[in-house]
Coordinates of C-alpha atoms in Angstrom, one line a residue:
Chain A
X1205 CA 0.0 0.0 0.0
X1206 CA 3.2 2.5 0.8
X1207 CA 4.4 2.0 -2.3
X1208 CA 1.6 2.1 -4.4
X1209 CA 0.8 5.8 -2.6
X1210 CA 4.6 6.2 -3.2
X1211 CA 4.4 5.4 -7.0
X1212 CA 1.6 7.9 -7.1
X1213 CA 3.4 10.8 -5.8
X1214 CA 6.2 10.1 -7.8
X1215 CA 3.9 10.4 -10.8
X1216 CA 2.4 13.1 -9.5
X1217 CA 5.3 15.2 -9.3
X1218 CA 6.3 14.6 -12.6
X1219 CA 2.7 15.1 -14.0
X1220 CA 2.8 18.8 -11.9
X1221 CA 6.1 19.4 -13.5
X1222 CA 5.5 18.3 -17.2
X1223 CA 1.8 20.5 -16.7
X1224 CA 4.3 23.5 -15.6
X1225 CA 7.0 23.1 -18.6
X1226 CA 4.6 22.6 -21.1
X1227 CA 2.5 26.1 -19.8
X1228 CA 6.0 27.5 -20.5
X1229 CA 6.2 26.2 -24.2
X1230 CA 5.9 28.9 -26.4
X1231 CA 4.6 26.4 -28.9
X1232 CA 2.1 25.5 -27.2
X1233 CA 0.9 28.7 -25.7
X1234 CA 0.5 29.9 -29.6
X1235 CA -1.9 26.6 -30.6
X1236 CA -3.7 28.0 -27.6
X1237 CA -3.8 31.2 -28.7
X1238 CA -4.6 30.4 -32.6
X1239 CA -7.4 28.1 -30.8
X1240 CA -9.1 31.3 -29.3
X1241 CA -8.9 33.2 -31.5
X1242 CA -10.5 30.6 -33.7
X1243 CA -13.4 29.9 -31.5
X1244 CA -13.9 33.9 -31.3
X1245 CA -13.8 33.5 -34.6
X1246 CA -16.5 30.9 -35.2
X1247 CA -18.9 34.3 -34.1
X1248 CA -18.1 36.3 -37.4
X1249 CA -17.8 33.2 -39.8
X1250 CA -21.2 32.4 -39.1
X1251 CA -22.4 35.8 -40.9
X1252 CA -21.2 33.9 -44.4
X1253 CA -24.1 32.1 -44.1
X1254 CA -27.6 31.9 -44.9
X1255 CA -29.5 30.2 -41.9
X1256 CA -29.3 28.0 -39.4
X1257 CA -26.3 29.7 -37.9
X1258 CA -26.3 28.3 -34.7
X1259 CA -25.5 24.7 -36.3
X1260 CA -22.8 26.4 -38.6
X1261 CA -21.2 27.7 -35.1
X1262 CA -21.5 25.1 -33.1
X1263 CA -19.5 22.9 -36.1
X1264 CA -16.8 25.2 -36.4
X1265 CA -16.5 26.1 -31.9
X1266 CA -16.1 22.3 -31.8
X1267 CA -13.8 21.8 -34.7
X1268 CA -11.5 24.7 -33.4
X1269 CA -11.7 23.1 -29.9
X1270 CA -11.0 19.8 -31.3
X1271 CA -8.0 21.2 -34.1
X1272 CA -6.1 23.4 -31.2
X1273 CA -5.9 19.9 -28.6
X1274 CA -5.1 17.6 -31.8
X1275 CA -1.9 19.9 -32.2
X1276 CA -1.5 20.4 -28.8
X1277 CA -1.0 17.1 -27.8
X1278 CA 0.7 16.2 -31.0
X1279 CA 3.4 19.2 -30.2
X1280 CA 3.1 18.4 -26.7
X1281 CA 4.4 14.8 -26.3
X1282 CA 6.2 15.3 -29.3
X1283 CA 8.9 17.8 -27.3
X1284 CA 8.0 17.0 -23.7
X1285 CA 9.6 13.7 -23.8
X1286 CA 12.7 13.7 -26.2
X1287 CA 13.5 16.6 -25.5
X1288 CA 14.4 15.1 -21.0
X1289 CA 16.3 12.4 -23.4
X1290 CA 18.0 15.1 -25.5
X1291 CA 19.0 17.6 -22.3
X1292 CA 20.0 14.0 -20.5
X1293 CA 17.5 15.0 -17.4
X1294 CA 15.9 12.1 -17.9
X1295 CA 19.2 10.0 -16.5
X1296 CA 19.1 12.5 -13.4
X1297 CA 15.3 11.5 -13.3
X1298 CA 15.7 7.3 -13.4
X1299 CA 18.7 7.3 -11.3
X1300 CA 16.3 8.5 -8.4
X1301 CA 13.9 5.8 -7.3
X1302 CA 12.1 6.6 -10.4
X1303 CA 10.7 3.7 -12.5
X1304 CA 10.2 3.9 -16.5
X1305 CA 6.4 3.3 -16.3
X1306 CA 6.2 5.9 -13.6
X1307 CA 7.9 8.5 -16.2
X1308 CA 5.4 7.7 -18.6
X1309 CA 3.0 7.8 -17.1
X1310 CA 3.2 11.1 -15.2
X1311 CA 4.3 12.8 -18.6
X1312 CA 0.9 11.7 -19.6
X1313 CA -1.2 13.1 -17.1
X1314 CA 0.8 16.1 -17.2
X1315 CA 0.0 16.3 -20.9
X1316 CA -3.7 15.4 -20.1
X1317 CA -4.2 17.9 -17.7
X1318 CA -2.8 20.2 -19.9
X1319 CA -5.1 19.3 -22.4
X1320 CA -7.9 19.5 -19.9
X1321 CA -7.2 22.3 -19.0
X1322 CA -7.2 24.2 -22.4
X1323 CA -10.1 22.3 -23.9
X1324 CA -11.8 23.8 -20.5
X1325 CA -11.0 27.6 -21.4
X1326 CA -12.0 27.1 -24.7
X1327 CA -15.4 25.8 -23.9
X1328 CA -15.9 28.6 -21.6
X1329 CA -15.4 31.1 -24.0
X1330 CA -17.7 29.3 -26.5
X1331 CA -19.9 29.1 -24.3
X1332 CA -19.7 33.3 -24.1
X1333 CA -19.7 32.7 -27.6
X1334 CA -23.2 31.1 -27.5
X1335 CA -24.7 33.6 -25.1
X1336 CA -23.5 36.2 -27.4
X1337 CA -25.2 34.8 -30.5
X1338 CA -28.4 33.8 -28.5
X1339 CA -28.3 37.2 -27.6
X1340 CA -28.1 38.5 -30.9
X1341 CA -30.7 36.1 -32.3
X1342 CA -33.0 37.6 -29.4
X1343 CA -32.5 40.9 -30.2
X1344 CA -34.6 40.8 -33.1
X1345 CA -37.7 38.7 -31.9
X1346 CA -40.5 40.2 -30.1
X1347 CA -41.0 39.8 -26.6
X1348 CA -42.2 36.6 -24.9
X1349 CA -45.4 38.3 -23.8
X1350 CA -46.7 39.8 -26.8
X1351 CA -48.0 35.4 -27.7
X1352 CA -47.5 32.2 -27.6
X1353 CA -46.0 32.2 -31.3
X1354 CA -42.9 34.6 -29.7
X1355 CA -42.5 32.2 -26.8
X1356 CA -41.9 29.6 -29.6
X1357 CA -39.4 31.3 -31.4
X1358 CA -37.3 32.0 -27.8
X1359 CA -37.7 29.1 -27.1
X1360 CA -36.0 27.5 -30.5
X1361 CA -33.4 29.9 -30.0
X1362 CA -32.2 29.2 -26.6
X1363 CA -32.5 25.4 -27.1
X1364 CA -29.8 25.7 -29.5
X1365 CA -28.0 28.4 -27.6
X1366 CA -28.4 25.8 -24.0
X1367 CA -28.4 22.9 -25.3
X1368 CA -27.1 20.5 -22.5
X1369 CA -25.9 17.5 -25.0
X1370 CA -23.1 20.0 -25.9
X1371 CA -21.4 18.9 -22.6
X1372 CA -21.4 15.1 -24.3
X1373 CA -20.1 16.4 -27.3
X1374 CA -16.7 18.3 -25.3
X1375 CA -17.0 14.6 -23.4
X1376 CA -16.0 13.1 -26.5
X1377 CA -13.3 15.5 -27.6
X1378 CA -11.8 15.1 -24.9
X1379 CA -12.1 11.6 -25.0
X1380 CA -10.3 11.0 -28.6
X1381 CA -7.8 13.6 -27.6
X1382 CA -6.8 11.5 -24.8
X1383 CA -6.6 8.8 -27.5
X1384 CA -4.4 10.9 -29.5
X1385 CA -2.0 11.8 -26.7
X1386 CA -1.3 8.1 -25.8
X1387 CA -0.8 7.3 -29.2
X1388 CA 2.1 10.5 -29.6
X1389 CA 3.5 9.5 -26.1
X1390 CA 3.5 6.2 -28.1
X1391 CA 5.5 7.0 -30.6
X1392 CA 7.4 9.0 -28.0
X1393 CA 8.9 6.4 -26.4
X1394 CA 10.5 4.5 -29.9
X1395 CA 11.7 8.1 -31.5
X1396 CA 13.6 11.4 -30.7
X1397 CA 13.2 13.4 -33.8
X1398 CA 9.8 15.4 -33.1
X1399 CA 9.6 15.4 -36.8
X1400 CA 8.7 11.7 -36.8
X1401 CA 6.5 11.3 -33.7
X1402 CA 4.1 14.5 -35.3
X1403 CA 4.0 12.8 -38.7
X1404 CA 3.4 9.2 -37.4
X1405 CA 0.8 10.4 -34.9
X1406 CA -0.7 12.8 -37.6
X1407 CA -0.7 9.5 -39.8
X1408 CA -2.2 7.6 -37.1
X1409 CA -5.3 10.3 -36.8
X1410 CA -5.7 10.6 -40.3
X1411 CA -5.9 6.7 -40.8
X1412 CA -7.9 6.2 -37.6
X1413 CA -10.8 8.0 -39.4
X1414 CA -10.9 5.6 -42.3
X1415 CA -9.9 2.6 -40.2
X1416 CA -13.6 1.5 -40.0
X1417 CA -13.4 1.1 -43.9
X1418 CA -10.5 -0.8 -43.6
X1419 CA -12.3 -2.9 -41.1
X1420 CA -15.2 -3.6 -43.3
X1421 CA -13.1 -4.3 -46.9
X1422 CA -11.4 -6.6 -44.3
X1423 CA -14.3 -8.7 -42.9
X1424 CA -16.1 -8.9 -46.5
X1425 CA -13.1 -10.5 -48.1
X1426 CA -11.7 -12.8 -45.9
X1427 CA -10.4 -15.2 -47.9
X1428 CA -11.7 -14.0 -51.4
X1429 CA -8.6 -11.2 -52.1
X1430 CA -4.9 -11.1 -52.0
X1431 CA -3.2 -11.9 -48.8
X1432 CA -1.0 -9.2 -49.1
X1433 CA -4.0 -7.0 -49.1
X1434 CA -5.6 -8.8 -46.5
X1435 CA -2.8 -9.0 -44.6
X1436 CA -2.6 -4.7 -44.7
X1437 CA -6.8 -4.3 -43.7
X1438 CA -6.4 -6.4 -40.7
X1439 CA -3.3 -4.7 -39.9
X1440 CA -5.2 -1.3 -39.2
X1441 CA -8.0 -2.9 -38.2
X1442 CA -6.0 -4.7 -35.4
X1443 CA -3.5 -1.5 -34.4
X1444 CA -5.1 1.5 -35.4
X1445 CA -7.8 3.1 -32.9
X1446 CA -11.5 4.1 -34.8
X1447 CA -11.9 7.6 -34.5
X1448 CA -14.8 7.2 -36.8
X1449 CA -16.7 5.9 -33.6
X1450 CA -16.8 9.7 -32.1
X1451 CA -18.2 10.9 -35.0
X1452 CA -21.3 10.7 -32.3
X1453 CA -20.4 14.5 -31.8
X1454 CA -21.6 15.7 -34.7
X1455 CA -25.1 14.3 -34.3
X1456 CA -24.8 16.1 -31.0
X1457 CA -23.5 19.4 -32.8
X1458 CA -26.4 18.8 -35.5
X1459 CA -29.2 19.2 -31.9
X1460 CA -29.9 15.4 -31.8
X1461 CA -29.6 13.8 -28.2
X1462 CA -27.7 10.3 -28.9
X1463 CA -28.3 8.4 -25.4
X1464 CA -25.6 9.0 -23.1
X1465 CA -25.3 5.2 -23.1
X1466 CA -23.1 5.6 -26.8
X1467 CA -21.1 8.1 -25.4
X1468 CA -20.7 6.7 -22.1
X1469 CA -19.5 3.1 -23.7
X1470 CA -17.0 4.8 -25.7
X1471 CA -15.1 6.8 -23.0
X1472 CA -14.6 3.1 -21.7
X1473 CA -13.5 2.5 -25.4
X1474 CA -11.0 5.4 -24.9
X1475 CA -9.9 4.6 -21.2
X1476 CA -9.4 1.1 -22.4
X1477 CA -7.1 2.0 -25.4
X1478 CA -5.3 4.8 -23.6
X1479 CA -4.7 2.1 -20.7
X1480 CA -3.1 -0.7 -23.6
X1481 CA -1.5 2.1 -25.1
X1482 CA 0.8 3.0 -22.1
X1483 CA 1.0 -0.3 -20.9
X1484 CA 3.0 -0.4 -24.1
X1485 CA 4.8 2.3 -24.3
X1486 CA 6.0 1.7 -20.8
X1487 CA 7.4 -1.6 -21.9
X1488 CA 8.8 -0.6 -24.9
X1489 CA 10.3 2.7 -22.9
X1490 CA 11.6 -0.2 -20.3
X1491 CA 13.8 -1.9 -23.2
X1492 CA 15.0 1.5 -24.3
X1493 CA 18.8 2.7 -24.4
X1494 CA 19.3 6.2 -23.2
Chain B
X565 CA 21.5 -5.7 -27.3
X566 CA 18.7 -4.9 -25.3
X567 CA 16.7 -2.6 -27.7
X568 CA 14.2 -5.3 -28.5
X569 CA 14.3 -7.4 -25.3
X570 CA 12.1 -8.8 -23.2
X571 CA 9.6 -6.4 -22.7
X572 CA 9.3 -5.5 -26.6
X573 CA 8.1 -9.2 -26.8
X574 CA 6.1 -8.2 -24.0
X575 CA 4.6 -5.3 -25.6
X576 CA 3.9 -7.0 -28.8
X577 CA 1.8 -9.8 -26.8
X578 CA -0.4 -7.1 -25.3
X579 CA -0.9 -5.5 -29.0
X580 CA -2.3 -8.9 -30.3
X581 CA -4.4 -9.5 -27.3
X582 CA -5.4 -6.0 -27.4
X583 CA -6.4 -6.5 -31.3
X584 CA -8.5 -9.4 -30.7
X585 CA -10.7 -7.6 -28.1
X586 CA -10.7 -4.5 -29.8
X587 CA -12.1 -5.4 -33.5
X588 CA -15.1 -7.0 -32.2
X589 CA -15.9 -3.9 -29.9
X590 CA -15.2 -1.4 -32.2
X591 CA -18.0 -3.2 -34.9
X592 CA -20.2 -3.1 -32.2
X593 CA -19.7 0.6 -31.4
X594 CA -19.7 1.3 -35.3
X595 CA -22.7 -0.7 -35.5
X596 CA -24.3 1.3 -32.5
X597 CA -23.3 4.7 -34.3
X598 CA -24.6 4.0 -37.8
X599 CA -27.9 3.2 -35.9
X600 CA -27.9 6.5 -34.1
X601 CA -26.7 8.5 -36.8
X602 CA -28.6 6.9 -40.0
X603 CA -31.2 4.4 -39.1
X604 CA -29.4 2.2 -41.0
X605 CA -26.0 1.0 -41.9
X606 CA -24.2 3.0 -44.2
X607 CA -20.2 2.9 -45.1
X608 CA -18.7 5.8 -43.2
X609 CA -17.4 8.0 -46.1
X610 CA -18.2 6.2 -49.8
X611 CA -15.1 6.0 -52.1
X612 CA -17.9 7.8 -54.8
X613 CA -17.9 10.6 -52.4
X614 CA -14.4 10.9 -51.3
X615 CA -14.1 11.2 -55.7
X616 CA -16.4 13.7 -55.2
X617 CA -15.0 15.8 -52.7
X618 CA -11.9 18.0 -52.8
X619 CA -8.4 17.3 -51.8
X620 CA -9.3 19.8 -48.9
X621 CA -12.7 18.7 -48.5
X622 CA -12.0 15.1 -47.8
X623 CA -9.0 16.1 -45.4
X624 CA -11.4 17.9 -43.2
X625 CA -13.7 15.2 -43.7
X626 CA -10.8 12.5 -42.7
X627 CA -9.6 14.7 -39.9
X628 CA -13.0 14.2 -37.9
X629 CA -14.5 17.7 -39.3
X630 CA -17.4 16.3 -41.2
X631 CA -20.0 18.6 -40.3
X632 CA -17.4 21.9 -41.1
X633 CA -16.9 20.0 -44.8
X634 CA -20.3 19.9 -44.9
X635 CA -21.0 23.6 -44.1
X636 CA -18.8 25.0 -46.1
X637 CA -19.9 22.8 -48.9
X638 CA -23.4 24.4 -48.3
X639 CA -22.1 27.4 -49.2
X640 CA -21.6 26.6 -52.6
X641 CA -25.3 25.1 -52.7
X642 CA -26.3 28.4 -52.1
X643 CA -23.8 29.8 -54.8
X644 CA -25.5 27.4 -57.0
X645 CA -28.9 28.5 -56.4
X646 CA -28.5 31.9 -56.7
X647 CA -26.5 31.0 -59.8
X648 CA -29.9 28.8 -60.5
X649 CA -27.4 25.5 -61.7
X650 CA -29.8 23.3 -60.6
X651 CA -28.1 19.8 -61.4
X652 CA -25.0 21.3 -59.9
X653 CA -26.8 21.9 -57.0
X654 CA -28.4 18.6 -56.5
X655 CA -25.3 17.0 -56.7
X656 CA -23.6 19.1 -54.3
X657 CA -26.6 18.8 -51.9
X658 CA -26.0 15.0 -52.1
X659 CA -22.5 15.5 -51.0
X660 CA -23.3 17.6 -48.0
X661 CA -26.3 15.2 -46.8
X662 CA -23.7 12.2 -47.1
X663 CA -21.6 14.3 -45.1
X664 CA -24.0 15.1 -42.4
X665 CA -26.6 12.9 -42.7
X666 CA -27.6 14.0 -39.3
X667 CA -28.5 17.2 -39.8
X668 CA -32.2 18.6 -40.6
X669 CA -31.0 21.7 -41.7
X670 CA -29.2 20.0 -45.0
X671 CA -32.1 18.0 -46.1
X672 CA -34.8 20.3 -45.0
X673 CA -33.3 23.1 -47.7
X674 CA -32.0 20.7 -50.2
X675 CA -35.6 18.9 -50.5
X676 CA -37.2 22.5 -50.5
X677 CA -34.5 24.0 -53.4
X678 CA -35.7 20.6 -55.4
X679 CA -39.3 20.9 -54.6
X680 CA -39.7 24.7 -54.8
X681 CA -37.2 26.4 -56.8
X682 CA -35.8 23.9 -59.4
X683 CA -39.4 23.3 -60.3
X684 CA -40.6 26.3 -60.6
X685 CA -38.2 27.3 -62.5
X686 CA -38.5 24.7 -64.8
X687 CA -42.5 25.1 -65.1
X688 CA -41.6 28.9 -66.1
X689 CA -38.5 28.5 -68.1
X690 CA -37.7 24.6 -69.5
X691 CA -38.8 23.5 -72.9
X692 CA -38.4 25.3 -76.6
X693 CA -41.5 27.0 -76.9
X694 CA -41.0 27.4 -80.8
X695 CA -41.4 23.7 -81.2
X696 CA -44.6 23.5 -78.8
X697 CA -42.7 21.4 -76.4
X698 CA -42.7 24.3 -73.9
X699 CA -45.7 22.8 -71.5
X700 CA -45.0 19.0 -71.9
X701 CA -41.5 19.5 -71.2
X702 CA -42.1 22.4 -68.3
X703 CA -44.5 19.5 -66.5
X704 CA -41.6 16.5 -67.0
X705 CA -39.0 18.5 -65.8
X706 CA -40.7 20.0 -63.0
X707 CA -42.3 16.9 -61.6
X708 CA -38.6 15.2 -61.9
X709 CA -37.3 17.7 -59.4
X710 CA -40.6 17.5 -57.2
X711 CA -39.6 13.7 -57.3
X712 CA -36.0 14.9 -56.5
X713 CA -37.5 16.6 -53.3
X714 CA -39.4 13.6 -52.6
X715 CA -36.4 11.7 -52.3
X716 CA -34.6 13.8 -50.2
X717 CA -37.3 14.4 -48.0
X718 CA -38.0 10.4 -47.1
X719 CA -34.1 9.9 -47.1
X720 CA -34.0 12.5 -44.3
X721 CA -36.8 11.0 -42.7
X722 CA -35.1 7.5 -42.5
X723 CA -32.3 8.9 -41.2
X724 CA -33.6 11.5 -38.6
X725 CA -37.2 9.4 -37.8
X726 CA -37.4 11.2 -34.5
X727 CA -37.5 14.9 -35.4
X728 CA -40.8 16.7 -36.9
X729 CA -39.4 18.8 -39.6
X730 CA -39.1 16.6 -42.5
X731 CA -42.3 15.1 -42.3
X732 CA -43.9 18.3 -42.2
X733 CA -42.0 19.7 -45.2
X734 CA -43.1 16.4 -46.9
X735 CA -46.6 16.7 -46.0
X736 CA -46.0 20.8 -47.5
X737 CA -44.5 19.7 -50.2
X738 CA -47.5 17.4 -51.5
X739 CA -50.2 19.4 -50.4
X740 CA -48.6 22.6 -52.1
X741 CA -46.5 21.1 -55.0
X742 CA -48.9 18.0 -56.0
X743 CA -52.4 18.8 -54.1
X744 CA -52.0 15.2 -52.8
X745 CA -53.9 16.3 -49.7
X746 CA -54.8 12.6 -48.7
X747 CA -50.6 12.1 -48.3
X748 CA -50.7 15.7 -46.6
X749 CA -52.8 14.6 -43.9
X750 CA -50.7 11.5 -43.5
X751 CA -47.7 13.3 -43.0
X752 CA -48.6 15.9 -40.9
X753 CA -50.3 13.4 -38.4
X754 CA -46.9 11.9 -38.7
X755 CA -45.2 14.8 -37.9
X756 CA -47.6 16.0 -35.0
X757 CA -46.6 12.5 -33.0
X758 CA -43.3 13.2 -32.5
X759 CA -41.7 14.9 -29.3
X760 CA -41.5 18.6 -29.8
X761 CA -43.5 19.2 -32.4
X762 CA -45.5 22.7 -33.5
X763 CA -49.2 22.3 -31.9
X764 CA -50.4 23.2 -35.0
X765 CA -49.8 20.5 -37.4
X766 CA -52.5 18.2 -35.3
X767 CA -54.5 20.8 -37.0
X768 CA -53.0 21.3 -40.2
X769 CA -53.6 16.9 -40.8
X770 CA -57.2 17.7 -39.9
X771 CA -57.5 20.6 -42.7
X772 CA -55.5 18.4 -45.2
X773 CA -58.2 15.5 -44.7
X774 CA -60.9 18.0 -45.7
X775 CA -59.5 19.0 -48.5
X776 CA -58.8 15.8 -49.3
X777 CA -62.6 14.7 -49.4
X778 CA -61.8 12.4 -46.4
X779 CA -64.8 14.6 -44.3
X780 CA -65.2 11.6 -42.2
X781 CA -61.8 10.8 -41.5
X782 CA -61.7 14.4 -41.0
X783 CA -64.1 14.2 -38.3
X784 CA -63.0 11.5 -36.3
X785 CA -59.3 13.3 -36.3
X786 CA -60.8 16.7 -34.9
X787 CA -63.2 14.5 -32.4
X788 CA -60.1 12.9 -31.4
X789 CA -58.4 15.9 -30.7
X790 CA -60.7 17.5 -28.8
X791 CA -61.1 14.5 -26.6
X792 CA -57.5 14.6 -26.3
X793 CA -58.2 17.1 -23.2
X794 CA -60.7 18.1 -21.0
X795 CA -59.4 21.3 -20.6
X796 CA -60.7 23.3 -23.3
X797 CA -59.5 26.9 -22.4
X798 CA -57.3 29.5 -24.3
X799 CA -54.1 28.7 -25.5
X800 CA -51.8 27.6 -28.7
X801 CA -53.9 24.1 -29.4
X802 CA -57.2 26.8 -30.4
X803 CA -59.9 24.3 -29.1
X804 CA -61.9 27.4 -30.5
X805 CA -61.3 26.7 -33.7
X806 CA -61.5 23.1 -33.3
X807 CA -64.7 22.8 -31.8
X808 CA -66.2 24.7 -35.1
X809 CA -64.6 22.1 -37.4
X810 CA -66.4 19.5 -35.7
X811 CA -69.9 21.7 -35.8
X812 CA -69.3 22.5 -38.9
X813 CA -68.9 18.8 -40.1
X814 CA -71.5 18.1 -38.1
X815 CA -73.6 20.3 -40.0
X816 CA -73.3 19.3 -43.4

C-alpha cells in the first residue's frame, strides 16, 4: 500500500512538472492562442451564411476546440519527452527511485491535464460565444409576452444556444484527444526526432478516421482477395484506434440527443485503449537505451 | 543488445491481445453509431464521395471535421442556387447530406430547393417553346425535381425518424406542389406525433383531410383531438377553432 501511494506521488510530481514546462512552451501557448482566436472567430464566420447559424457555429467552436488539442498534444508529447532524453535530465530522473512506467506515465497526465485544462477555457469562452449569439438572435424577436407564437421562437433559439448534450459532445473530444495523446507518447517512447512522432501520430489520426473502412473491406473478403491486401486491412484494423466511432459529436452538434449510453460506452472504449497504449509504451520505454 | 528485449516481446503480446478484443468492440460501437446517426448502416465515407469531394474537402472530412466540410460545402449550394445550376446543386446537396446525414438543416433546404425552386423554374422557363414542347416539357421536368425533393425528404426522414421537420415539409411539399392532400394529412399526423412538435400540425392533418374529401376521416381526427383534453381553455392548441370544425362537419 506504501508503495503504491509512493508510485503515485512520484507520478504526481512529474505530471505537476511536465503541466508546468509545457504552460512555459511557447509552442504550445500559440496553438492556444490560434485556438481562441478561432473559437472567437467561429462568431463572425457564421455571418457567411444563410440560416441555421447556430449549427454552422457550433460545427466550427467544436472543430477549433478539437484542431487546437489535436496539435497540442501532438506538439506536446512530441517535445516534452525527447526533448528530458535530449538535455539528458531524464538519466538524473531514473537514477532517483524513479521507474520507467512511472515516467510515462506522469508525462501523460501532465500532458492530459494540460489538455484538460485548455479544452476547458476554450469551452468557456464558447460558451460566451453562444450567449452572445443567442443574444443576438433575441434581439430581433418580439418579446415573450406579446404570444404564444414569440415564446416559440425564444424558445427554439435558446434550445440551440443551452443545449445540454453540448457537454457530451466536449465529453467526446476530450475523449479522442486523450486517444491521441497516448498514441504521440506512443511514438514517444520509440523516437527522438519530433519530426517523426508528429507525422506518425498525424498519420495515425488521419488513418484512424478511415480505419472502419479498412475494417469492413477486411471482414467482407476474408479469404476471397490477395493476402497481401488482406494482410494490410487487418493490420489497421487490429492496431489503429477508430476515431470514426466519435463521430457521435456531430449528431450532438447537429441538436440530436444520442443516449448517453453511446457516449458513455465509448469513454470506456478510450480509457481502455489509452490504458493498452501506455501499458506499451511503458514496456517498450523499459527496453530503451538512453 | 537490449533494444528489443524482453519487454518489446512483451509489448507485442499485449498488441495482439489487445487486437482481438478490440475489432469486435469497435463493430459493435460502429454498429451502435450507424444506428444513431442513419437508421441504418451505411459505409462511413463512400469511395464515390471521397471522388467527389476536394483534396481539402476530404482532409477535413478525414480529420473528424465532417460537419465543417459539410457547411462549407453548403455554401456553394447556395452559390448554386442563386446561380440557379440546378443539377449542380443537386449534386452538391447529395455531397453535403452524405456528409452530415444527421442534420435537418441539409435536407430540409435541399428537399425545398428541389421541390420549390428547381421546379418552378423549370414550369416557367424549360422547354423550346418554338417547337410547342414548352408545357410538356415544363411539367416533366418539374415533376422530376418534385420527385427529386421527394427523395430527399424520405431519405431524411429514415435517417432522422425522430424529429418533426421533415415530415412536415413532406406533408407541404405534397399538399402545395402536388395537391395530394390525402398524403398531406398523412404526413402531418406523422409529424404532430413526434416529441416537440408545432401544436399546429394536429391541426394542419385535420385541414388536409378536408381537403382531401376524407370529411369523415376528418371528423374523427378533430373529435379525437378535442377528446384529447378536458381542458378546453385559451391557449396555442385553439380548441376554438376546433370545436367549429367538428360543428361544422356536423352540420353538413
Amino acid at each position: 500500500m506504501k508503495s503504491l501511494k509512493e508510485t503515485w506521488w512520484r507520478i504526481e510530481a512529474i505530471a505537476g512538472n511536465t503541466l508546468v514546462e509545457a504552460l512555459r512552451q511557447r509552442v504550445l501557448n500559440v496553438i492556444f492562442l490560434f485556438g481562441l482566436v478561432l473559437v472567437l472567430g467561429s462568431l463572425f464566420l457564421t455571418s457567411l451564411t444563410f440560416q441555421e447559424e447556430f449549427k454552422f457555429l457550433k460545427d466550427l467552436g467544436y472543430a477549433a476546440i478539437s484542431i487546437t488539442g489535436t496539435l497540442v498534444a501532438l506538439m506536446g508529447a512530441a517535445q516534452l519527452i525527447p526533448a528530458e532524453i535530449e538535455r539528458r535530465t531524464l538519466h538524473t530522473l531514473l537514477s532517483k527511485p524513479v521507474r520507467r512506467y512511472e515516467f510515462i506515465l506522469g508525462k501523460y497526465l501532465g500532458l492530459l491535464g494540460l489538455i484538460t485544462l485548455m479544452l476547458l477555457i476554450m469551452s468557456l469562452l464558447f460558451a460566451g460565444v453562444l450567449w452572445a449569439k443567442e443574444q443576438l438572435g433575441l434581439l430581433g424577436l418580439p418579446p415573450a409576452e406579446s404570444g404564444e407564437e414569440a415564446r416559440q421562437m425564444i424558445a427554439a433559439v435558446t434550445a440551440q444556444s443551452r443545449d445540454l448534450n453540448l457537454l457530451q459532445a466536449l465529453v467526446l473530444i476530450w475523449a479522442k484527444l486523450a486517444v491521441v495523446t497516448a498514441v504521440a507518447v506512443f511514438f514517444s517512447t520509440m523516437a527522438t526526432s519530433t519530426i517523426f512522432i508528429v507525422c506518425t501520430t498525424l498519420l495515425v489520426y488521419f488513418v484512424g478516421h478511415l480505419q472502419s473502412v479498412a475494417r469492413e473491406v477486411w471482414l467482407q473478403e476474408i479469404g476471397g482477395s490477395s493476402w497481401l491486401k488482406q494482410g494490410f486491412l487487418a493490420l489497421v484494423a487490429f492496431l489503429i484506434p477508430d476515431f470514426q466511432a466519435y463521430n457521435l459529436i456531430d449528431e450532438i452538434i447537429a441538436g440530436n440527443a444520442p443516449p448517453w449510453a453511446g457516449s458513455a460506452e465509448l469513454l470506456v472504449y478510450s480509457v481502455v485503449y489509452v490504458a493498452v497504449l501506455l501499458l506499451v509504451s511503458s514496456l517498450v520505454f523499459e527496453d530503451r537505451e538512453l | 543488445m537490449k533494444r528489443w528485449g524482453r519487454h518489446s516481446g512483451m509489448a507485442v503480446l499485449v498488441l495482439l491481445v489487445w487486437a482481438g478484443l478490440k475489432v469486435p468492440w469497435e463493430l459493435r460501437l460502429a454498429r451502435e453509431r450507424s444506428e444513431i446517426m442513419y437508421g441504418a448502416e451505411l459505409p462511413p465515407m463512400s469511395m464515390e464521395l471521397r471522388d467527389s469531394l476536394g483534396q481539402g474537402m476530404t482532409l477535413a472530412a478525414l480529420g473528424g471535421f465532417r460537419g465543417v466540410a459539410a457547411n462549407f460545402l453548403w455554401l456553394s449550394v447556395t452559390t448554386a442556387w442563386e446561380e440557379q445550376q440546378w443539377t449542380r446543386l443537386r449534386a452538391l446537396a447529395e455531397m453535403v447530406v452524405l456528409l452530415s446525414a444527421e442534420g435537418v438543416f441539409f435536407w430540409e433546404n435541399a428537399g425545398w430547393h428541389m421541390a420549390y425552386n428547381a421546379s418552378v423554374s423549370a414550369e416557367r422557363f424549360s422547354g423550346d417553346a418554338e417547337r410547342g414542347e414548352g408545357p410538356r416539357m415544363r411539367n416533366v421536368e418539374s415533376m422530376h425535381w418534385i420527385k427529386q425533393g421527394i427523395e430527399l425528404y424520405e431519405r431524411g426522414i429514415r435517417a432522422i425518424p425522430e424529429k418533426p421537420k421533415l415530415y412536415e415539409m413532406l406533408a407541404l411539399l405534397y399538399q402545395q406542389r402536388l395537391q395530394d392532400h390525402e398524403k398531406a394529412a398523412h404526413y402531418f399526423e406523422l409529424a404532430s406525433q413526434k416529441e416537440g412538435a408545432p401544436v399546429y400540425l394536429e391541426r394542419f392533418a385535420g385541414f388536409a383531410l378536408e381537403k382531401a374529401g376524407e370529411r369523415e376521416k376528418a371528423y374523427a381526427h378533430w373529435v379525437k383531438l378535442w377528446q384529447s383534453s378536458e381542458e378546453h381553455g385559451p391557449g396555442p392548441r385553439r380548441w376554438g377553432m376546433i370545436e367549429e370544425r367538428i360543428r361544422k362537419l356536423e352540420k353538413n
